[in-house]
Short mmCIF file of C-alpha atoms and ligand atoms in Angstrom, two decimals:
data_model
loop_
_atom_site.label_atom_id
_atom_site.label_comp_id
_atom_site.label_asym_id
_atom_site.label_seq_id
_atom_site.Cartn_x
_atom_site.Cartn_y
_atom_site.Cartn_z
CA UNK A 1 8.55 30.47 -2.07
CA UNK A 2 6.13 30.55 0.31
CA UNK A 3 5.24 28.09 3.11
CA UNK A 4 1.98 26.32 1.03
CA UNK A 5 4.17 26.64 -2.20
CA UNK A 6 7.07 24.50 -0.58
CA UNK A 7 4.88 22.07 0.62
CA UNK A 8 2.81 21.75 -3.05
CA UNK A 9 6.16 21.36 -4.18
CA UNK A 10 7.99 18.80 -2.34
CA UNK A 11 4.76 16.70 -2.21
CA UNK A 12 4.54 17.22 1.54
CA UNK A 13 0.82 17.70 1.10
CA UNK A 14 0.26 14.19 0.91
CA UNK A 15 2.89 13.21 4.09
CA UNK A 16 1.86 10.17 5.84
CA UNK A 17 0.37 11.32 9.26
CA UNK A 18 3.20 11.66 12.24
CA UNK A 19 5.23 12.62 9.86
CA UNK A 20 6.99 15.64 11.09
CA UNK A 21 8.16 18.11 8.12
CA UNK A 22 11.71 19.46 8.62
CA UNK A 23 12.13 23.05 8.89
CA UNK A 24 13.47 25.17 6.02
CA UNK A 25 14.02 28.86 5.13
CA UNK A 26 14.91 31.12 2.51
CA UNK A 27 17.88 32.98 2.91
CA UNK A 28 19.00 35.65 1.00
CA UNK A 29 19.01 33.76 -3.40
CA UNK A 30 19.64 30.39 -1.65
CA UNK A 31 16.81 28.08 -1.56
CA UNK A 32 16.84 25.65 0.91
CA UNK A 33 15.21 22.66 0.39
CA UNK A 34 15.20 19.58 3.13
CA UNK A 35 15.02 15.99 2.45
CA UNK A 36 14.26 13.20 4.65
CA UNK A 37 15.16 9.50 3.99
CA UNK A 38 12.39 7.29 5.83
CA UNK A 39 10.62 4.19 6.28
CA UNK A 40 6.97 4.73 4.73
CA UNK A 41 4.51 3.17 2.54
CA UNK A 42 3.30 3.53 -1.19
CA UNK A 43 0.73 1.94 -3.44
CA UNK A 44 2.03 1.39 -6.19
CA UNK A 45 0.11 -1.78 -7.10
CA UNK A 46 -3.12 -1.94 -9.04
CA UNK A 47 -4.40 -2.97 -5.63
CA UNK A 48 -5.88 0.26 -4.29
CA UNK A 49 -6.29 -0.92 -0.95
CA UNK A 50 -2.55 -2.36 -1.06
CA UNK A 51 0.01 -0.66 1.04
CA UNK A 52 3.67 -1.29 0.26
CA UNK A 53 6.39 -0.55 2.68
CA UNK A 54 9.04 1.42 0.32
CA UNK A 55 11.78 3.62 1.48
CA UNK A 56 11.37 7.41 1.02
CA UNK A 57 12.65 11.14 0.55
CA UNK A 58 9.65 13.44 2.51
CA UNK A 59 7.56 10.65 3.05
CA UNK A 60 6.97 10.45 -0.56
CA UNK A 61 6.93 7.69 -3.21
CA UNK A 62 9.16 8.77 -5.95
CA UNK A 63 10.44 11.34 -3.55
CA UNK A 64 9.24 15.01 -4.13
CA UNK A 65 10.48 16.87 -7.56
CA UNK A 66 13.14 19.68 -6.79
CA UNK A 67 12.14 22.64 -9.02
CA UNK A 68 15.01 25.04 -9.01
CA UNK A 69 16.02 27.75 -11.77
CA UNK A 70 19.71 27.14 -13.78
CA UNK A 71 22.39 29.32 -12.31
CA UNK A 72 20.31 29.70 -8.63
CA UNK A 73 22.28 27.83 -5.49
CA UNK A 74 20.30 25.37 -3.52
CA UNK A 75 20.56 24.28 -0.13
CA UNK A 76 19.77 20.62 0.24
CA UNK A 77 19.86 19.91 4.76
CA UNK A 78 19.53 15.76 4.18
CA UNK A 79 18.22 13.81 6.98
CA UNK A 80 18.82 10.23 7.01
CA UNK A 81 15.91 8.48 9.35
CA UNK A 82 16.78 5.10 7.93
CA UNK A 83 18.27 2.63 9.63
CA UNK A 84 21.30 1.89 7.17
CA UNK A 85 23.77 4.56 5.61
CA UNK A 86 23.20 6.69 2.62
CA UNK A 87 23.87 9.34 0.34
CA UNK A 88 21.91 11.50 -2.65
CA UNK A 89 23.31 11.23 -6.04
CA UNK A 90 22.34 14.29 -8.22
CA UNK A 91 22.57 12.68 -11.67
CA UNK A 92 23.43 14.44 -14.53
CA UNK A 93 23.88 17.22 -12.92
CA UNK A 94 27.62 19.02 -13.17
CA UNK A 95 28.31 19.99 -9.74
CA UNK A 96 31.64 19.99 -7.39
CA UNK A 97 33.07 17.10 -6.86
CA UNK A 98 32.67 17.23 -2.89
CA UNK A 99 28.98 17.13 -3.31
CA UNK A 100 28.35 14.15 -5.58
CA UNK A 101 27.05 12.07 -3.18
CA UNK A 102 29.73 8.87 -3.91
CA UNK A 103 30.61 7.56 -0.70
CA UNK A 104 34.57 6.76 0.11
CA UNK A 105 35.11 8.66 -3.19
CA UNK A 106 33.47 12.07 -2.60
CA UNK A 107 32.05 12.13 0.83
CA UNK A 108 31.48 9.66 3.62
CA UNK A 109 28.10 8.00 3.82
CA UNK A 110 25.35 9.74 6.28
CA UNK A 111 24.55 7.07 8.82
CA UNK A 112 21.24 7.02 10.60
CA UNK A 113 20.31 9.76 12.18
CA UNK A 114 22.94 12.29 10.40
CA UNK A 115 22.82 15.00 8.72
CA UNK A 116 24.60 16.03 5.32
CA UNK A 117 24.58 19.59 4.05
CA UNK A 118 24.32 19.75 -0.17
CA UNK A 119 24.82 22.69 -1.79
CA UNK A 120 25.19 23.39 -5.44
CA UNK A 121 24.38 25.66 -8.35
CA UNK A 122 23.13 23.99 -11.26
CA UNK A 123 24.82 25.23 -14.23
CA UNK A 124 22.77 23.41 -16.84
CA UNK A 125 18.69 23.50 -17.25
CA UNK A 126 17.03 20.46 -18.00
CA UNK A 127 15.76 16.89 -16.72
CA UNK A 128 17.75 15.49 -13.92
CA UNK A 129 17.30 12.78 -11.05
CA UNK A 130 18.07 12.46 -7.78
CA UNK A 131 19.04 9.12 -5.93
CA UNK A 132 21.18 7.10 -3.58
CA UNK A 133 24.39 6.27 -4.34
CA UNK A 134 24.91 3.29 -1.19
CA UNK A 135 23.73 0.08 -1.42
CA UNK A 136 22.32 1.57 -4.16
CA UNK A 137 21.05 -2.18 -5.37
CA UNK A 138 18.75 -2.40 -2.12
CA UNK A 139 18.06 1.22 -1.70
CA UNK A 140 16.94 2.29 -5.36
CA UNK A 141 14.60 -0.99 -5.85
CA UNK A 142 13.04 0.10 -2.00
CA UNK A 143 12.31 3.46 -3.83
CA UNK A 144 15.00 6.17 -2.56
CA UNK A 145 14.50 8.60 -5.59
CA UNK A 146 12.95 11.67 -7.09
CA UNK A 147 12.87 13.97 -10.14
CA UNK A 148 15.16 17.18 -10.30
CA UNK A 149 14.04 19.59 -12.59
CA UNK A 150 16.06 22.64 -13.25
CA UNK A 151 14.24 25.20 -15.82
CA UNK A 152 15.52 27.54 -18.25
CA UNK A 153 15.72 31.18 -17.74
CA UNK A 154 13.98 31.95 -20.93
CA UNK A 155 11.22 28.82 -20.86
CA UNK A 156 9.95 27.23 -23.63
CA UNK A 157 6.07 28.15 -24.48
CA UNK A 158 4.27 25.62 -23.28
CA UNK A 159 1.03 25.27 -21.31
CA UNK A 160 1.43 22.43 -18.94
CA UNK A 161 5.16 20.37 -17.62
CA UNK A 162 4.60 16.89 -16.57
CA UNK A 163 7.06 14.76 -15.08
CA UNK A 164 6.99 10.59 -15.81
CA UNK A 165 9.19 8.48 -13.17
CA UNK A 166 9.15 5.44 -14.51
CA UNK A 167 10.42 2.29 -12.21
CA UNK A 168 9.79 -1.35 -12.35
CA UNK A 169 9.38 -2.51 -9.16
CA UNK A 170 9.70 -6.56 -7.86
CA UNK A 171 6.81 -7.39 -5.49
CA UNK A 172 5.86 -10.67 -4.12
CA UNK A 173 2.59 -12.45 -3.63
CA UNK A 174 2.17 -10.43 -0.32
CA UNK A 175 2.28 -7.34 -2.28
CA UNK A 176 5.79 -6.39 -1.18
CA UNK A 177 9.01 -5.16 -2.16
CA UNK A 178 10.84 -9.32 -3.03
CA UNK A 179 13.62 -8.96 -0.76
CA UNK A 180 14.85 -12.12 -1.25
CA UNK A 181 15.55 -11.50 -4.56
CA UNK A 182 17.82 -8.68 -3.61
CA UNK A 183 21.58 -9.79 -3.82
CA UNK A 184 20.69 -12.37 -5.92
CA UNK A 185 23.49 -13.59 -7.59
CA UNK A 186 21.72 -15.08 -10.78
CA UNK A 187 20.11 -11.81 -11.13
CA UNK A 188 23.72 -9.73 -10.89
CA UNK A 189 24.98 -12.18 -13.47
CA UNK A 190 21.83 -11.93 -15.95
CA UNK A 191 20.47 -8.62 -16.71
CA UNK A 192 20.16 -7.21 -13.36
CA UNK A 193 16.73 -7.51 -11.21
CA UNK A 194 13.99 -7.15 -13.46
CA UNK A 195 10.94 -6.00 -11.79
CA UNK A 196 6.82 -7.25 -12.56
CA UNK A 197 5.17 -3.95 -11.50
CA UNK A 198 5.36 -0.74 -13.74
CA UNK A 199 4.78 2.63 -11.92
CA UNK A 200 4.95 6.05 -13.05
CA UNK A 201 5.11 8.57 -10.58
CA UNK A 202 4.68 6.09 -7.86
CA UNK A 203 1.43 4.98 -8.96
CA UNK A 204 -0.42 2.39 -11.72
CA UNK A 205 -1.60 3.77 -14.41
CA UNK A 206 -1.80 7.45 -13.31
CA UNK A 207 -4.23 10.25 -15.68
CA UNK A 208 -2.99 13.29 -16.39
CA UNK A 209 -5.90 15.67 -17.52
CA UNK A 210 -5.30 17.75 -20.04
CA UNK A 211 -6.58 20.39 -22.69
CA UNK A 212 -7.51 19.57 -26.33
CA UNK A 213 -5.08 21.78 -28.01
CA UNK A 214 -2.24 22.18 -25.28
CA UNK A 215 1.23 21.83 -25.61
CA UNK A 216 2.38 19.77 -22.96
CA UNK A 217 6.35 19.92 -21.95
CA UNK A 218 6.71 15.50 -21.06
CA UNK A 219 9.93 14.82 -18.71
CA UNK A 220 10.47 11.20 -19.08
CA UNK A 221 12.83 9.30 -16.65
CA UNK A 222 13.65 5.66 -16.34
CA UNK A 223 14.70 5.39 -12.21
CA UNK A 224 14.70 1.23 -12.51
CA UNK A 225 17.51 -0.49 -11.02
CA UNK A 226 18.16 -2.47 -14.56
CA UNK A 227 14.91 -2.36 -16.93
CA UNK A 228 15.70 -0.79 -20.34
CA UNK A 229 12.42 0.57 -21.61
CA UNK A 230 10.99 0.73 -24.89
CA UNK A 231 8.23 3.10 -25.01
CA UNK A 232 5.94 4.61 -27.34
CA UNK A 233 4.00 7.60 -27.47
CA UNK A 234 0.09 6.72 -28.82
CA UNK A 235 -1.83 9.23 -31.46
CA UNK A 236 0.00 12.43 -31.13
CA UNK A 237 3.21 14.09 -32.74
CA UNK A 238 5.88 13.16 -29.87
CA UNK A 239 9.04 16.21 -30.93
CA UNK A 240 11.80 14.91 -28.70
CA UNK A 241 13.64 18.35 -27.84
CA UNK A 242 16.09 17.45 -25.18
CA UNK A 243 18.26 13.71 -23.68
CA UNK A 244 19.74 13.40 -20.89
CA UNK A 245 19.02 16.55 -19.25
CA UNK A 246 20.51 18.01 -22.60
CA UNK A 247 19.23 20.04 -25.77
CA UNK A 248 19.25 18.50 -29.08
CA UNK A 249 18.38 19.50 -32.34
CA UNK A 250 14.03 18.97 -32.22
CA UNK A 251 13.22 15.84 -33.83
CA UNK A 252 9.81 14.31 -34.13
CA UNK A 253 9.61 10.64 -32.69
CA UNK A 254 9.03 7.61 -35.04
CA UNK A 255 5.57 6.30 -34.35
CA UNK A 256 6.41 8.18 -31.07
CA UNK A 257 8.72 5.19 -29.90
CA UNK A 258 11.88 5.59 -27.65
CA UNK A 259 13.66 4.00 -25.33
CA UNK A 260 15.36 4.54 -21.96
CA UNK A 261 17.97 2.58 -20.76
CA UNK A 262 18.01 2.93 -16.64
CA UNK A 263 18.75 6.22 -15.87
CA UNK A 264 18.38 7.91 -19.00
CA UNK A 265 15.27 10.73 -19.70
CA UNK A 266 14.19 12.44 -22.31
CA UNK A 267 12.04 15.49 -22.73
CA UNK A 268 8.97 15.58 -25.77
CA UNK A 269 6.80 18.05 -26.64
CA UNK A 270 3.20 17.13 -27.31
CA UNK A 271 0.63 18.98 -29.47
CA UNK A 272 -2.25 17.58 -27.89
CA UNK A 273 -4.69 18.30 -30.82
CA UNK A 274 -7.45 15.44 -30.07
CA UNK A 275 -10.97 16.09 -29.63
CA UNK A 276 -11.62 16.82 -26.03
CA UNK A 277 -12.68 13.85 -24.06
CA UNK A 278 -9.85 11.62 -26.28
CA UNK A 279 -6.80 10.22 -24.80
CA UNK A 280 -3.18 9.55 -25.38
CA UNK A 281 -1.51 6.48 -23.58
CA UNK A 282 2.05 6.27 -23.12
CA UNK A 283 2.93 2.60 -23.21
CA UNK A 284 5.45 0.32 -22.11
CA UNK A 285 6.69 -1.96 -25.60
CA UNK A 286 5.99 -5.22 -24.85
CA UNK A 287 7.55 -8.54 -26.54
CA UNK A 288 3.85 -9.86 -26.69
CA UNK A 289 1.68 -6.76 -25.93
CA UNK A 290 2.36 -3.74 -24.79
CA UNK A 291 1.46 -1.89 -21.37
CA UNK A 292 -0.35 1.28 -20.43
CA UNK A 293 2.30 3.14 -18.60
CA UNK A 294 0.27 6.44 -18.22
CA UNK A 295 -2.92 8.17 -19.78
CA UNK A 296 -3.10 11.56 -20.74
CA UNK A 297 -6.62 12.48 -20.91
CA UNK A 298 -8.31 15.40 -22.58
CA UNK A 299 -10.77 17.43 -20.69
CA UNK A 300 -14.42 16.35 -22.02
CA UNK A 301 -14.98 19.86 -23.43
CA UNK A 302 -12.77 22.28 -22.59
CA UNK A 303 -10.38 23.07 -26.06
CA UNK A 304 -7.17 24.82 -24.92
CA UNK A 305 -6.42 25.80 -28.99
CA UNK A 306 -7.26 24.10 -32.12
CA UNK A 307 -4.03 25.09 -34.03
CA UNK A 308 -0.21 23.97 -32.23
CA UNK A 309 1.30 27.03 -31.29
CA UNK A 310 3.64 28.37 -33.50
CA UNK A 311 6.61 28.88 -30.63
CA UNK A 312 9.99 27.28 -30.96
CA UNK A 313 10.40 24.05 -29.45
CA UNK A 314 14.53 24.73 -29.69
CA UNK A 315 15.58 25.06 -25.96
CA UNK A 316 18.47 27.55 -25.13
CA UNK A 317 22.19 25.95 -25.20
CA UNK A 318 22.88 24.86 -22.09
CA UNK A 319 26.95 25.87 -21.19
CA UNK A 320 28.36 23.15 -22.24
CA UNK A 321 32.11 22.61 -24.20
CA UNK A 322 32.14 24.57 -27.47
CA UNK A 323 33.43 21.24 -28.98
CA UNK A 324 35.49 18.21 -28.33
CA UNK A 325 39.11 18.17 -29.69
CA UNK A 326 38.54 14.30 -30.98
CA UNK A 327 41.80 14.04 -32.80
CA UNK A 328 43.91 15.57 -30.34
CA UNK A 329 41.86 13.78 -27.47
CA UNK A 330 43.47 11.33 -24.96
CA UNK A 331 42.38 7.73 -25.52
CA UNK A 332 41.40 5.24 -23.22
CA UNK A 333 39.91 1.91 -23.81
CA UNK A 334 37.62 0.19 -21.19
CA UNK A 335 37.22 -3.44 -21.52
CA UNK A 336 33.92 -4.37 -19.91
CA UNK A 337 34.14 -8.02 -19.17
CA UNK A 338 32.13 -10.61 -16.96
CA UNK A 339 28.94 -11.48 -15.97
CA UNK A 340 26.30 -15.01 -17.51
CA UNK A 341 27.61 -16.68 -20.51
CA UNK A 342 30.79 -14.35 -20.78
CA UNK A 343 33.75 -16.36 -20.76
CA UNK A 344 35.97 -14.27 -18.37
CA UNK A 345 38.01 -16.26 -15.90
CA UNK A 346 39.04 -13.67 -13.43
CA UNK A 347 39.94 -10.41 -12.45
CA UNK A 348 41.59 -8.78 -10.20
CA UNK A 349 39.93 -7.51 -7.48
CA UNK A 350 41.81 -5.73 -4.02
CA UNK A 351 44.76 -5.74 -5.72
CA UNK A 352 44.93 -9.35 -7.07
CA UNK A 353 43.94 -11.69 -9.42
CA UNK A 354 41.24 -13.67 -8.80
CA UNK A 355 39.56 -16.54 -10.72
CA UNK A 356 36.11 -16.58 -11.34
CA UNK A 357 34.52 -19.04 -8.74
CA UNK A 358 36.32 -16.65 -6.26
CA UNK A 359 34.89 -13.96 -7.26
CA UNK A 360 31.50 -14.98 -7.28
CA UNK A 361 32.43 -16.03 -3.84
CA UNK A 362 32.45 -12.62 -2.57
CA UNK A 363 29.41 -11.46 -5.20
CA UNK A 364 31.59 -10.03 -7.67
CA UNK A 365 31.34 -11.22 -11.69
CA UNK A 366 31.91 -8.06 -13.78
CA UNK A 367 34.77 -5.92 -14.47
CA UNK A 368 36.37 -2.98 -16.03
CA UNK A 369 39.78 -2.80 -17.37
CA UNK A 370 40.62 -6.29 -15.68
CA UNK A 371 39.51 -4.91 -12.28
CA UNK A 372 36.58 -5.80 -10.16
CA UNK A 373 35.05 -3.13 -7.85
CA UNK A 374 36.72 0.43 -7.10
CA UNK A 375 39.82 0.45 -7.70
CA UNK A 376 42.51 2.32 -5.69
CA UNK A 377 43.88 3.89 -8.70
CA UNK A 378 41.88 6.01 -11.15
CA UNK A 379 41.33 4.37 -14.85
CA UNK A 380 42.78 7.60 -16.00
CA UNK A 381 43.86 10.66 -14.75
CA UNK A 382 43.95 14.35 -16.73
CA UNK A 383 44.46 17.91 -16.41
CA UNK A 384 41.36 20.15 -16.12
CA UNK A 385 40.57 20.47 -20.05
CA UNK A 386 41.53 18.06 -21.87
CA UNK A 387 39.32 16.23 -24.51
CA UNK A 388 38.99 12.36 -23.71
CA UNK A 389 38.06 9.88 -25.79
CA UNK A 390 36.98 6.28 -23.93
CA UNK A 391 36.15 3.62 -26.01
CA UNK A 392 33.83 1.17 -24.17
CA UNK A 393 33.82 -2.26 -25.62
CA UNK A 394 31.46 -4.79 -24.59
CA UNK A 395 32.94 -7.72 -24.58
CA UNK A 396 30.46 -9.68 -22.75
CA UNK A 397 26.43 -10.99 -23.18
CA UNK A 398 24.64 -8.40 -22.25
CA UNK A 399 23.84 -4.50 -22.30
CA UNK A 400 25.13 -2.08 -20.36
CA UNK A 401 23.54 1.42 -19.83
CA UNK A 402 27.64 3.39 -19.00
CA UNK A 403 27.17 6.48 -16.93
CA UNK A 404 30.03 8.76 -16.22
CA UNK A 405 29.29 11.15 -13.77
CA UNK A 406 30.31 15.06 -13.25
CA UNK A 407 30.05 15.41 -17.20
CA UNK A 408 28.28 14.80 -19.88
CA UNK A 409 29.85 13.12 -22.97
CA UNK A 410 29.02 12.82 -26.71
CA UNK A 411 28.64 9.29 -28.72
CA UNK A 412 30.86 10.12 -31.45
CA UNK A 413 32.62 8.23 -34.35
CA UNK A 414 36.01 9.85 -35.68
CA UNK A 415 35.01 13.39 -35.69
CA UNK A 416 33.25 15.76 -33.60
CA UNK A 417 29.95 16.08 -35.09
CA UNK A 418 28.58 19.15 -34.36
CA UNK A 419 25.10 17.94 -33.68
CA UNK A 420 25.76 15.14 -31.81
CA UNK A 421 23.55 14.97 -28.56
CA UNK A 422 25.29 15.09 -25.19
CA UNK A 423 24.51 12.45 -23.01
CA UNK A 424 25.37 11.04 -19.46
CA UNK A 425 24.32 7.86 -19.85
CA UNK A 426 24.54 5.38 -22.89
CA UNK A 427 23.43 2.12 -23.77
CA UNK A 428 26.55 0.03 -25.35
CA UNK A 429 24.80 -3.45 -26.78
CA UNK A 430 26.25 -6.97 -26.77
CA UNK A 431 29.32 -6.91 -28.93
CA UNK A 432 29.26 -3.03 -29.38
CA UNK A 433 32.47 -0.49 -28.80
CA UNK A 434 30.97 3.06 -27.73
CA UNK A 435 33.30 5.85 -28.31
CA UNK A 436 32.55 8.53 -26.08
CA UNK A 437 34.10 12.24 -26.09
CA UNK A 438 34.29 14.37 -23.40
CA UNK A 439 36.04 17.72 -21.77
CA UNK A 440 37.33 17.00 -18.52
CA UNK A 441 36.55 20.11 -17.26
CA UNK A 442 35.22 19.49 -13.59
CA UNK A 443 38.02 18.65 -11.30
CA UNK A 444 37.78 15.56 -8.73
CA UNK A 445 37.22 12.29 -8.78
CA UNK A 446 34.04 10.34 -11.29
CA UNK A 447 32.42 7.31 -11.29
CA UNK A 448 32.05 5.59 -14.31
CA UNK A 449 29.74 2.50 -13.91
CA UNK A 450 27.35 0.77 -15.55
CA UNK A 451 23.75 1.63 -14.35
CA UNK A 452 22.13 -1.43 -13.80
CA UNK A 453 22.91 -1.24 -10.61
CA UNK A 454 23.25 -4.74 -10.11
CA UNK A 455 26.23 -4.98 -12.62
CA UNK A 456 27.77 -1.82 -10.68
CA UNK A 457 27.01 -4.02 -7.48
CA UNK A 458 29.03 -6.48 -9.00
CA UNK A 459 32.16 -4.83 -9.99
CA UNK A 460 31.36 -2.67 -12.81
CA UNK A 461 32.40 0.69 -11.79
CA UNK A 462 35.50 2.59 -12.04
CA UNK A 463 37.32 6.22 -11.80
CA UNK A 464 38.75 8.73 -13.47
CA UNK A 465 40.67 11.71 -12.06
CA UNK A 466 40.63 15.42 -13.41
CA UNK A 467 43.11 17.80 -11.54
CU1 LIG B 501 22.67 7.73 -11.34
CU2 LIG B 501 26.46 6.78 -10.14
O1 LIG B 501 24.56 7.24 -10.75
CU1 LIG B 502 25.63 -3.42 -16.91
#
């Protein structure tokens, strides 16, 4: 990579002026590839003349996408210029332990004005994100995230990739980020701070110009702090070809509707066989109406193809488990309990039981397995290998999108089905037991939490062990 590539590529190109670019270098296979967290502005408000302050990676809002090739190392120097302590999150992506970015489980937080070397290989291609893991209830709704694609060796055929970041941002009458809503309590209890502005990519309604004819390769990701969101894909065949970062078996979308629960992506191919000059909207469902998220607009006359091309949309197997020994799998059950209208009357939380009122007290409502917050002990601990099983059972009023981190796990019923999709994150509804199957082949120490990040805030998140 050249210097003008790396700065196309991490967005730099559009830095706020003063802003100084760190230094980076290529040495020897490793690409380095420095991130800043800062203080800086977006707009992201139909306002054009509106200037949010946000929080930032390179001085860009979402932070700039990481490109890197499966199987390459990357060097990730992370500067934190903010004035409260961080870390980076690479979700999805199945890394060592030491460089998962969980603070007082994996690593210590990087306080203003440290540093914190990241270094990984990515083993699996696909559509990842990147994203603080402190505070993360203040510091993802102030914007401290960005896209992390890693591409296949042999690449699909397609002419053009876009990416979609799709947050929901709360801003006040002043046009900024409500802080007075963060740490709400009513908020932590309900479904988590829901925002009133929609951005993709950091900007209302953006316009992607394309080709009449072109294939087009669309990475969606929901980076909202709690929104799940129903989407839909409007006048062309939508083939979803990939969750989660994962392959699946191509299937075309359903009036080209989907949904994301926070954190989850998916990746469609799109035959975009309108006339030139037409356009495709990609809209957010609404209860009454629904929203233009982002336009895809075909060039007035130029026509790319008038046939789809014939290529494969079947991306290559990523190396994940052959299969998941379900019947020979240990079993764990995780009671998720808590929050608005749920009925549970306490916890325990730093080693004791504590009623309810208490535990709103100190902001806490939800739990897992009877226990508020991190525990001390993991929820389970395994040897390196062995198939798990963890049943999580809602047994409260609302949704929770479940991420376990360091693998990625299949939704499965009493069989391993060899088709099932491999996820990261799942939505378990109201009243709903998720079974989820996994190898617990990366060793160290996972988060599992629920990712609206305002339940997490409030208790929901445990641990598992794999030694
Ligand atoms: Cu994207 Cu612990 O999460
Ligand atoms: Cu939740």
């Amino acid at each position: 990579m050249n210097r003008r590539q790396f700065l196309i590529a991490s967005g730099a190109g559009v830095l706020s002026a003063g802003f100084s670019l760190p230094s980076f270098a290529t040495r020897s296979k490793i690409l380095s590839y420095p991130l800043v967290a800062s203080l800086g502005i977006a707009k992201i408000t139909s306002d054009p003349e509106l200037e949010t302050d946000v929080w930032q990676y390179n001085g860009v809002t979402p932070g700039p996408t990481i490109r890197v090739k499966q199987g390459d190392p990357v060097s990730i120097p992370f500067e934190n210029r903010l004035d409260q302590p961080t870390t980076i999150h690479w979700h999805g992506l199945r890394i060592a332990n030491h460089m998962d970015g969980v603070p007082g489980l994996t690593q210590p937080v990087v306080k203003p004005g440290e540093t914190f070397h990241y270094q990984f290989t990515p083993r699996d291609a696909g559509t990842f994100w990147y994203h603080t893991h402190n505070r993360t209830w203040e510091q993802l709704a102030r914007g401290l995230y960005g896209a992390l694609i890693v591409e296949e060796k042999t690449p699909l055929e397609i002419d053009r990739d876009l990416v979609c970041v799709i947050d929901d941002w709360l801003i006040n009458d002043q046009g900024q980020i409500d802080e007075e809503s963060l740490g709400n309590l009513h908020d932590w209890a309900h479904s988590g701070r829901l925002g009133n502005v929609l951005t993709v990519n950091g900007e209302h309604q953006p316009v992607f110009q394309v080709e009449s004819g072109e294939r087009v390769r669309l990475r969606v990701i929901n980076v909202a702090n709690a929104r799940i969101m129903p989407l839909r894909i409007n006048g062309v065949k939508a083939t979803a070809v990939a969750v989660d970062g994962q392959p699946i078996v191509p299937g075309v979308l359903e009036d080209g509707e989907f949904t994301l629960a926070p954190a989850q992506r998916i990746d469609l191919i799109l035959d975009m066989l309108q006339a030139p000059g037409q356009q495709t909207d990609i809209e957010f469902v609404g209860r009454k109406k629904n929203l233009v998220a982002a336009t895809l607009q075909c060039h007035p006359t130029k026509v790319k193809r008038t046939e789809p091309i014939e290529a494969s949309v079947v991306l290559p197997k990523n190396p994940l488990p052959s299969s998941v020994d379900i019947s020979g799998a240990k079993r764990f059950r995780l009671p998720m309990e808590g929050g608005a209208m749920g009925g549970m009357r306490g916890a325990e939380y730093n080693g004791k039981w504590m009623g309810i009122r208490d535990l709103v007290k100190e902001n806490k409502m939800w739990a897992l397995n009877g226990i508020v917050g991190l525990p001390e002990k993991p929820f389970f601990s395994v040897r390196r290998g062995t198939s798990v099983v963890v049943e999580l059972e809602n047994l409260n009023a609302w949704p929770h999108a479940m991420h376990v981190h360091g693998h990625h796990f299949k939704v499965v019923g009493e069989t391993d089905e060899p088709d099932t999709a491999w996820r990261d994150t799942v939505l378990v509804e109201s009243g709903k037991t998720s079974r989820i199957a996994f190898v617990a082949d990366n060793p160290g120490k996972w988060l599992i939490h629920c990712h609206m990040i305002e339940h997490q805030a409030g208790g929901m998140v445990t641990w598992f062990e794999v030694s």
